């Protein structure tokens, strides 16, 4: 493995038993991942894409049936203990004891990892300062806001001074202000300590704003990887979005197919409303033709927008379905 890769994984496969006579679930289906040391890497994918399973394999909590992975220079299967000494892992649930204060939680975590009482107290103080926990550091953890509790979770992942920190959905459930504050914190951590951060997220905006590079995961594979800007710049042209009223999806699709210069058209219907999203080399040149084609097909429409590519469009191009549709499908499947 090149020394500058903090994570280097090839062909990871992991299946879970389906249960109740259902077929097995292939959660990872040949997943590759390369994360340069000192960077923030986003594992981005809709619900059920395989992000958490990837994190579990890389943190030695689960074993892949096939493939290899090295983290901080060590093989996750053969040198699991060496990997564990070099990583921090913050899962989706909290690891903090609600009855203790953040300071006590941090000191206890350090003690559990073998620190003397004095060292544990000093490490807790350092992390309290670093995360700006202030007076919240000495209040019972259950009394804190969601954002502060999540910061404590991240601080707990850093008690052991890891080289690689894995964060599973660090901002799910946080309000926009707490989310922005967490983003700033993660960026600062990576910048100041040459720490490598691998975070899973299903927020496109989070990956776009925070990550040096992203791997877009879909159905257990990485469908495309690169910096958010690189990925977006591979998509020339514009995205055209037309809001629809009580649409008949087939009629919209065939209307879109009749418009020259409209690619990757996807129709998303949600109850009485819907949306047509398509790629086009020049949005302003096709707007009139799209509206005319929809009218001819008897489809009522609302606002029409032309925008520059987003990561949503990158996902659409590489996964063959829109992000919203993929998320909706996996939520449906989970019911
Ligand atoms: N313990 C398990 N037993 C059976 N199936 C599982 C188990 N854990 C995950 N799966 C399935 O494996 C697939 C990948 O799940 P995973 O949790 O890795 O996805 P994810 O991208 O992290 O999704 P989310 O954002 O919802 O956490 C899904 O189909 C999921 O239902």
Short mmCIF file of C-alpha atoms and ligand atoms in Angstrom, two decimals:
data_model
loop_
_atom_site.label_atom_id
_atom_site.label_comp_id
_atom_site.label_asym_id
_atom_site.label_seq_id
_atom_site.Cartn_x
_atom_site.Cartn_y
_atom_site.Cartn_z
CA UNK A 1 0.00 0.00 0.00
CA UNK A 2 1.41 3.43 -0.79
CA UNK A 3 2.34 5.03 2.54
CA UNK A 4 0.16 8.02 1.93
CA UNK A 5 -3.07 6.00 1.82
CA UNK A 6 -4.81 5.84 5.20
CA UNK A 7 -7.43 3.46 3.78
CA UNK A 8 -6.87 1.12 0.87
CA UNK A 9 -9.62 -1.40 0.19
CA UNK A 10 -10.19 -3.66 -2.79
CA UNK A 11 -13.12 -5.82 -3.82
CA UNK A 12 -14.90 -5.97 -0.45
CA UNK A 13 -17.86 -8.33 -0.40
CA UNK A 14 -20.16 -8.81 2.58
CA UNK A 15 -23.50 -10.62 2.67
CA UNK A 16 -26.06 -10.76 5.45
CA UNK A 17 -28.58 -13.58 5.83
CA UNK A 18 -31.95 -12.47 4.46
CA UNK A 19 -33.98 -14.14 7.25
CA UNK A 20 -37.54 -15.54 7.04
CA UNK A 21 -36.80 -17.37 3.77
CA UNK A 22 -35.68 -14.15 2.05
CA UNK A 23 -32.55 -14.22 -0.16
CA UNK A 24 -29.24 -13.05 1.34
CA UNK A 25 -28.50 -9.31 1.19
CA UNK A 26 -25.27 -8.48 -0.66
CA UNK A 27 -24.48 -5.34 1.37
CA UNK A 28 -21.01 -4.96 -0.21
CA UNK A 29 -20.55 -6.14 -3.76
CA UNK A 30 -16.89 -5.59 -4.68
CA UNK A 31 -16.31 -2.22 -3.02
CA UNK A 32 -12.99 -0.37 -3.59
CA UNK A 33 -11.86 2.62 -1.55
CA UNK A 34 -8.69 4.72 -1.43
CA UNK A 35 -8.32 7.55 1.09
CA UNK A 36 -5.12 9.62 1.18
CA UNK A 37 -3.82 10.35 4.69
CA UNK A 38 -4.78 13.73 6.17
CA UNK A 39 -7.92 14.18 4.08
CA UNK A 40 -11.65 14.17 4.76
CA UNK A 41 -13.35 11.50 2.66
CA UNK A 42 -17.10 11.20 2.27
CA UNK A 43 -18.76 7.85 1.73
CA UNK A 44 -21.91 9.12 0.15
CA UNK A 45 -24.92 7.01 -0.67
CA UNK A 46 -28.66 6.70 -0.14
CA UNK A 47 -30.08 4.64 2.74
CA UNK A 48 -29.04 1.00 2.47
CA UNK A 49 -26.21 1.63 -0.04
CA UNK A 50 -23.63 -0.13 2.16
CA UNK A 51 -21.90 2.81 3.89
CA UNK A 52 -22.23 1.54 7.47
CA UNK A 53 -21.19 -1.96 6.45
CA UNK A 54 -18.06 -0.52 4.81
CA UNK A 55 -17.26 1.36 8.01
CA UNK A 56 -17.81 -1.78 10.09
CA UNK A 57 -15.40 -3.77 7.92
CA UNK A 58 -12.76 -1.01 8.00
CA UNK A 59 -13.04 -0.66 11.78
CA UNK A 60 -12.76 -4.46 12.25
CA UNK A 61 -16.30 -4.75 13.65
CA UNK A 62 -17.35 -6.97 10.73
CA UNK A 63 -15.42 -9.28 8.45
CA UNK A 64 -15.65 -9.14 4.68
CA UNK A 65 -16.21 -12.47 2.94
CA UNK A 66 -13.96 -11.39 0.07
CA UNK A 67 -11.50 -8.62 -0.68
CA UNK A 68 -8.75 -6.92 1.31
CA UNK A 69 -8.52 -3.70 3.28
CA UNK A 70 -5.65 -1.91 4.96
CA UNK A 71 -6.23 0.90 7.43
CA UNK A 72 -3.34 3.02 8.76
CA UNK A 73 -1.02 0.52 7.10
CA UNK A 74 -2.43 -2.67 8.66
CA UNK A 75 -4.66 -5.39 7.27
CA UNK A 76 -8.08 -5.30 8.95
CA UNK A 77 -8.44 -9.09 8.98
CA UNK A 78 -4.88 -10.16 9.88
CA UNK A 79 -3.85 -7.23 12.12
CA UNK A 80 -7.16 -6.20 13.64
CA UNK A 81 -5.61 -5.21 16.98
CA UNK A 82 -3.04 -2.94 15.29
CA UNK A 83 -5.82 -1.30 13.27
CA UNK A 84 -7.93 -0.75 16.39
CA UNK A 85 -5.06 1.01 18.16
CA UNK A 86 -4.85 3.53 15.34
CA UNK A 87 -8.49 4.37 14.69
CA UNK A 88 -11.43 6.09 16.34
CA UNK A 89 -15.00 5.11 15.52
CA UNK A 90 -18.10 7.18 16.15
CA UNK A 91 -21.19 5.12 15.40
CA UNK A 92 -24.69 6.40 14.64
CA UNK A 93 -25.79 5.83 18.23
CA UNK A 94 -24.15 7.66 21.09
CA UNK A 95 -21.33 6.07 23.05
CA UNK A 96 -21.67 8.49 25.96
CA UNK A 97 -23.14 7.68 29.37
CA UNK A 98 -26.09 10.05 29.81
CA UNK A 99 -25.74 10.15 33.61
CA UNK A 100 -22.15 11.41 33.48
CA UNK A 101 -20.96 14.85 32.34
CA UNK A 102 -18.99 15.15 29.09
CA UNK A 103 -15.81 15.71 31.13
CA UNK A 104 -16.47 12.54 33.14
CA UNK A 105 -17.30 10.58 29.98
CA UNK A 106 -14.05 11.63 28.34
CA UNK A 107 -11.96 10.88 31.43
CA UNK A 108 -13.64 7.49 31.83
CA UNK A 109 -12.97 6.61 28.18
CA UNK A 110 -9.29 7.50 28.66
CA UNK A 111 -9.09 5.43 31.87
CA UNK A 112 -10.69 2.44 30.08
CA UNK A 113 -7.91 2.68 27.52
CA UNK A 114 -5.25 2.47 30.22
CA UNK A 115 -4.48 6.13 31.02
CA UNK A 116 -3.53 7.07 34.59
CA UNK A 117 -6.04 9.19 36.52
CA UNK A 118 -3.94 12.33 35.98
CA UNK A 119 -3.48 11.67 32.25
CA UNK A 120 -7.18 10.91 31.79
CA UNK A 121 -8.14 14.18 33.52
CA UNK A 122 -5.68 16.10 31.34
CA UNK A 123 -6.93 14.45 28.13
CA UNK A 124 -10.54 15.21 29.07
CA UNK A 125 -9.61 18.86 29.72
CA UNK A 126 -7.82 19.10 26.34
CA UNK A 127 -10.82 17.73 24.46
CA UNK A 128 -13.31 19.87 26.37
CA UNK A 129 -11.29 22.95 25.37
CA UNK A 130 -10.79 21.84 21.83
CA UNK A 131 -14.49 21.24 21.22
CA UNK A 132 -15.44 24.45 23.00
CA UNK A 133 -17.78 22.54 25.34
CA UNK A 134 -17.44 25.31 27.97
CA UNK A 135 -19.87 25.01 30.85
CA UNK A 136 -21.70 22.17 29.05
CA UNK A 137 -18.68 20.02 29.95
CA UNK A 138 -19.88 19.80 33.55
CA UNK A 139 -23.59 19.27 32.97
CA UNK A 140 -25.19 15.86 32.84
CA UNK A 141 -24.96 14.60 29.23
CA UNK A 142 -28.71 13.84 29.00
CA UNK A 143 -29.40 17.57 29.58
CA UNK A 144 -27.36 18.70 26.56
CA UNK A 145 -28.56 19.66 23.09
CA UNK A 146 -28.29 17.13 20.26
CA UNK A 147 -25.45 19.11 18.66
CA UNK A 148 -23.38 19.21 21.85
CA UNK A 149 -23.99 15.51 22.49
CA UNK A 150 -22.79 14.71 18.97
CA UNK A 151 -19.66 16.80 19.53
CA UNK A 152 -19.03 14.76 22.67
CA UNK A 153 -19.38 11.57 20.59
CA UNK A 154 -16.72 12.84 18.19
CA UNK A 155 -14.49 13.90 21.10
CA UNK A 156 -14.85 10.36 22.52
CA UNK A 157 -13.64 8.99 19.18
CA UNK A 158 -10.48 11.09 19.59
CA UNK A 159 -9.54 10.12 23.17
CA UNK A 160 -6.88 7.71 21.92
CA UNK A 161 -5.35 10.17 19.40
CA UNK A 162 -6.25 8.04 16.37
CA UNK A 163 -4.68 8.41 12.93
CA UNK A 164 -7.96 7.67 11.21
CA UNK A 165 -11.36 8.72 12.55
CA UNK A 166 -14.51 7.03 11.21
CA UNK A 167 -17.72 9.00 11.63
CA UNK A 168 -20.99 7.26 10.78
CA UNK A 169 -23.58 9.88 9.82
CA UNK A 170 -22.17 12.57 12.16
CA UNK A 171 -24.93 15.11 11.58
CA UNK A 172 -28.08 13.03 11.12
CA UNK A 173 -30.84 14.48 13.26
CA UNK A 174 -29.07 17.81 13.90
CA UNK A 175 -30.64 21.15 13.05
CA UNK A 176 -28.93 23.25 10.34
CA UNK A 177 -27.02 25.39 12.86
CA UNK A 178 -25.66 22.41 14.80
CA UNK A 179 -24.83 20.73 11.51
CA UNK A 180 -22.81 23.72 10.29
CA UNK A 181 -20.98 23.86 13.61
CA UNK A 182 -20.14 20.14 13.34
CA UNK A 183 -18.85 20.65 9.80
CA UNK A 184 -16.55 23.42 10.99
CA UNK A 185 -15.29 21.14 13.77
CA UNK A 186 -14.55 18.25 11.44
CA UNK A 187 -12.70 20.49 8.99
CA UNK A 188 -10.66 21.93 11.83
CA UNK A 189 -9.75 18.47 13.15
CA UNK A 190 -8.53 17.35 9.76
CA UNK A 191 -6.63 20.58 9.12
CA UNK A 192 -4.88 20.85 12.47
CA UNK A 193 -3.91 17.28 13.22
CA UNK A 194 -3.30 15.70 9.82
CA UNK A 195 -6.02 13.34 10.96
CA UNK A 196 -7.75 11.29 8.25
CA UNK A 197 -11.53 11.45 8.54
CA UNK A 198 -13.80 8.95 6.78
CA UNK A 199 -17.41 9.94 7.18
CA UNK A 200 -20.58 8.37 5.91
CA UNK A 201 -23.43 10.59 4.95
CA UNK A 202 -26.55 10.58 2.89
CA UNK A 203 -26.57 14.38 2.69
CA UNK A 204 -25.26 15.47 -0.69
CA UNK A 205 -24.63 18.97 0.60
CA UNK A 206 -22.58 17.65 3.52
CA UNK A 207 -20.26 15.72 1.21
CA UNK A 208 -20.00 18.67 -1.13
CA UNK A 209 -19.11 21.16 1.61
CA UNK A 210 -16.92 19.00 3.80
CA UNK A 211 -15.10 16.32 1.90
CA UNK A 212 -11.85 16.65 -0.05
CA UNK A 213 -13.05 13.65 -2.01
CA UNK A 214 -16.16 11.49 -2.08
CA UNK A 215 -16.87 7.91 -3.06
CA UNK A 216 -20.44 7.55 -4.19
CA UNK A 217 -21.76 4.19 -3.01
CA UNK A 218 -24.73 2.48 -4.60
CA UNK A 219 -25.86 -1.10 -4.02
CA UNK A 220 -22.62 -2.12 -2.33
CA UNK A 221 -20.19 -0.66 -4.88
CA UNK A 222 -18.42 2.64 -5.44
CA UNK A 223 -19.91 3.92 -8.68
CA UNK A 224 -17.64 6.97 -8.92
CA UNK A 225 -14.99 8.70 -6.79
CA UNK A 226 -13.22 12.05 -6.88
CA UNK A 227 -13.36 15.55 -5.44
CA UNK A 228 -16.86 17.08 -5.50
CA UNK A 229 -15.67 19.73 -7.95
CA UNK A 230 -14.01 17.17 -10.23
CA UNK A 231 -17.12 15.04 -10.27
CA UNK A 232 -19.39 17.96 -11.05
CA UNK A 233 -17.07 19.30 -13.73
CA UNK A 234 -17.27 15.98 -15.61
CA UNK A 235 -20.88 16.87 -16.27
CA UNK A 236 -20.90 19.56 -18.89
CA UNK A 237 -24.10 21.49 -19.49
CA UNK A 238 -27.11 22.17 -17.29
CA UNK A 239 -29.75 20.41 -15.27
CA UNK A 240 -33.34 21.18 -16.21
CA UNK A 241 -36.02 20.70 -13.56
CA UNK A 242 -39.74 21.01 -14.30
CA UNK A 243 -42.27 20.82 -11.47
CA UNK A 244 -45.32 18.78 -12.54
CA UNK A 245 -48.97 18.73 -11.46
CA UNK A 246 -50.77 15.36 -11.25
CA UNK A 247 -48.36 13.90 -13.80
CA UNK A 248 -48.74 10.67 -15.75
CA UNK A 249 -45.10 9.45 -15.62
CA UNK A 250 -45.29 7.60 -18.97
CA UNK A 251 -46.73 10.65 -20.75
CA UNK A 252 -43.95 12.84 -19.28
CA UNK A 253 -41.25 10.37 -20.30
CA UNK A 254 -42.45 10.14 -23.89
CA UNK A 255 -42.83 13.94 -24.11
CA UNK A 256 -39.23 14.33 -22.87
CA UNK A 257 -38.01 11.73 -25.38
CA UNK A 258 -39.38 13.89 -28.21
CA UNK A 259 -37.19 16.89 -27.24
CA UNK A 260 -33.82 16.99 -28.99
CA UNK A 261 -30.87 17.67 -26.68
CA UNK A 262 -32.48 16.32 -23.50
CA UNK A 263 -30.57 13.44 -21.81
CA UNK A 264 -30.94 11.23 -18.71
CA UNK A 265 -34.57 12.30 -18.20
CA UNK A 266 -35.95 11.03 -14.87
CA UNK A 267 -39.54 11.46 -13.72
CA UNK A 268 -40.22 11.43 -10.00
CA UNK A 269 -43.86 11.33 -8.86
CA UNK A 270 -44.87 11.98 -5.25
CA UNK A 271 -48.62 11.93 -4.69
CA UNK A 272 -50.30 14.68 -6.71
CA UNK A 273 -47.06 16.41 -7.69
CA UNK A 274 -43.91 15.39 -9.48
CA UNK A 275 -40.72 16.51 -11.11
CA UNK A 276 -38.97 15.97 -14.39
CA UNK A 277 -35.17 16.22 -14.10
CA UNK A 278 -32.95 15.99 -17.17
CA UNK A 279 -29.49 16.91 -18.40
CA UNK A 280 -28.97 19.13 -21.39
CA UNK A 281 -25.98 20.83 -23.02
CA UNK A 282 -27.77 24.20 -22.93
CA UNK A 283 -30.76 24.63 -20.63
CA UNK A 284 -32.05 27.89 -21.99
CA UNK A 285 -32.12 26.47 -25.53
CA UNK A 286 -34.51 23.60 -24.69
CA UNK A 287 -36.90 25.15 -22.14
CA UNK A 288 -39.43 26.25 -24.76
CA UNK A 289 -39.38 22.86 -26.52
CA UNK A 290 -39.84 20.95 -23.24
CA UNK A 291 -42.82 23.08 -22.21
CA UNK A 292 -44.41 22.68 -25.66
CA UNK A 293 -43.90 18.90 -25.58
CA UNK A 294 -45.47 18.65 -22.09
CA UNK A 295 -48.47 20.77 -23.17
CA UNK A 296 -48.96 18.62 -26.28
CA UNK A 297 -48.98 15.57 -24.04
CA UNK A 298 -51.58 17.20 -21.76
CA UNK A 299 -49.20 17.39 -18.78
CA UNK A 300 -49.68 20.39 -16.45
CA UNK A 301 -46.49 21.91 -15.11
CA UNK A 302 -45.30 24.48 -12.59
CA UNK A 303 -41.90 26.14 -12.22
CA UNK A 304 -39.10 25.39 -14.66
CA UNK A 305 -35.49 25.79 -13.48
CA UNK A 306 -32.12 25.54 -15.16
CA UNK A 307 -29.14 24.92 -12.84
CA UNK A 308 -25.48 23.96 -12.86
CA UNK A 309 -24.68 20.32 -12.02
CA UNK A 310 -24.84 19.17 -8.39
CA UNK A 311 -23.70 15.93 -6.78
CA UNK A 312 -27.29 14.76 -7.25
CA UNK A 313 -26.68 14.92 -11.00
CA UNK A 314 -23.38 13.07 -10.61
CA UNK A 315 -25.24 10.32 -8.76
CA UNK A 316 -27.93 10.21 -11.44
CA UNK A 317 -25.34 9.84 -14.18
CA UNK A 318 -23.41 7.04 -12.45
CA UNK A 319 -26.13 5.14 -10.58
CA UNK A 320 -28.76 5.49 -13.29
CA UNK A 321 -31.45 6.79 -10.92
CA UNK A 322 -32.03 10.00 -9.03
CA UNK A 323 -30.91 10.39 -5.43
CA UNK A 324 -34.43 11.10 -4.23
CA UNK A 325 -35.79 8.04 -6.02
CA UNK A 326 -33.01 5.83 -4.59
CA UNK A 327 -33.66 7.07 -1.05
CA UNK A 328 -37.41 6.57 -1.48
CA UNK A 329 -36.90 3.01 -2.80
CA UNK A 330 -34.66 2.01 0.08
CA UNK A 331 -37.02 3.51 2.66
CA UNK A 332 -39.85 1.52 1.03
CA UNK A 333 -37.75 -1.68 1.12
CA UNK A 334 -36.96 -1.12 4.81
CA UNK A 335 -40.67 -1.01 5.72
N1 LIG B 1 -27.20 -6.96 10.31
C1 LIG B 1 -27.81 -6.97 9.11
N2 LIG B 1 -28.59 -8.02 8.75
C2 LIG B 1 -29.22 -8.06 7.55
N3 LIG B 1 -29.11 -7.08 6.61
C3 LIG B 1 -28.34 -6.02 6.92
C4 LIG B 1 -27.66 -5.89 8.18
N4 LIG B 1 -26.98 -4.73 8.20
C5 LIG B 1 -27.22 -4.12 7.01
N5 LIG B 1 -28.03 -4.91 6.24
C6 LIG B 1 -28.49 -4.60 4.87
O1 LIG B 1 -27.34 -4.36 4.09
C7 LIG B 1 -27.55 -3.30 3.17
C8 LIG B 1 -26.53 -2.19 3.42
O2 LIG B 1 -26.77 -1.64 4.71
P1 LIG B 1 -25.89 -0.48 5.35
O3 LIG B 1 -26.41 -0.24 6.73
O4 LIG B 1 -24.44 -0.79 5.21
O5 LIG B 1 -26.26 0.73 4.40
P2 LIG B 1 -26.07 2.30 4.65
O6 LIG B 1 -25.66 2.85 3.34
O7 LIG B 1 -25.18 2.54 5.80
O8 LIG B 1 -27.54 2.76 4.98
P3 LIG B 1 -28.06 3.81 6.11
O9 LIG B 1 -27.76 5.16 5.58
O10 LIG B 1 -29.53 3.51 6.15
O11 LIG B 1 -27.34 3.48 7.40
C9 LIG B 1 -28.99 -2.84 3.37
O12 LIG B 1 -29.80 -3.52 2.44
C10 LIG B 1 -29.29 -3.33 4.79
O13 LIG B 1 -30.68 -3.57 4.93
#
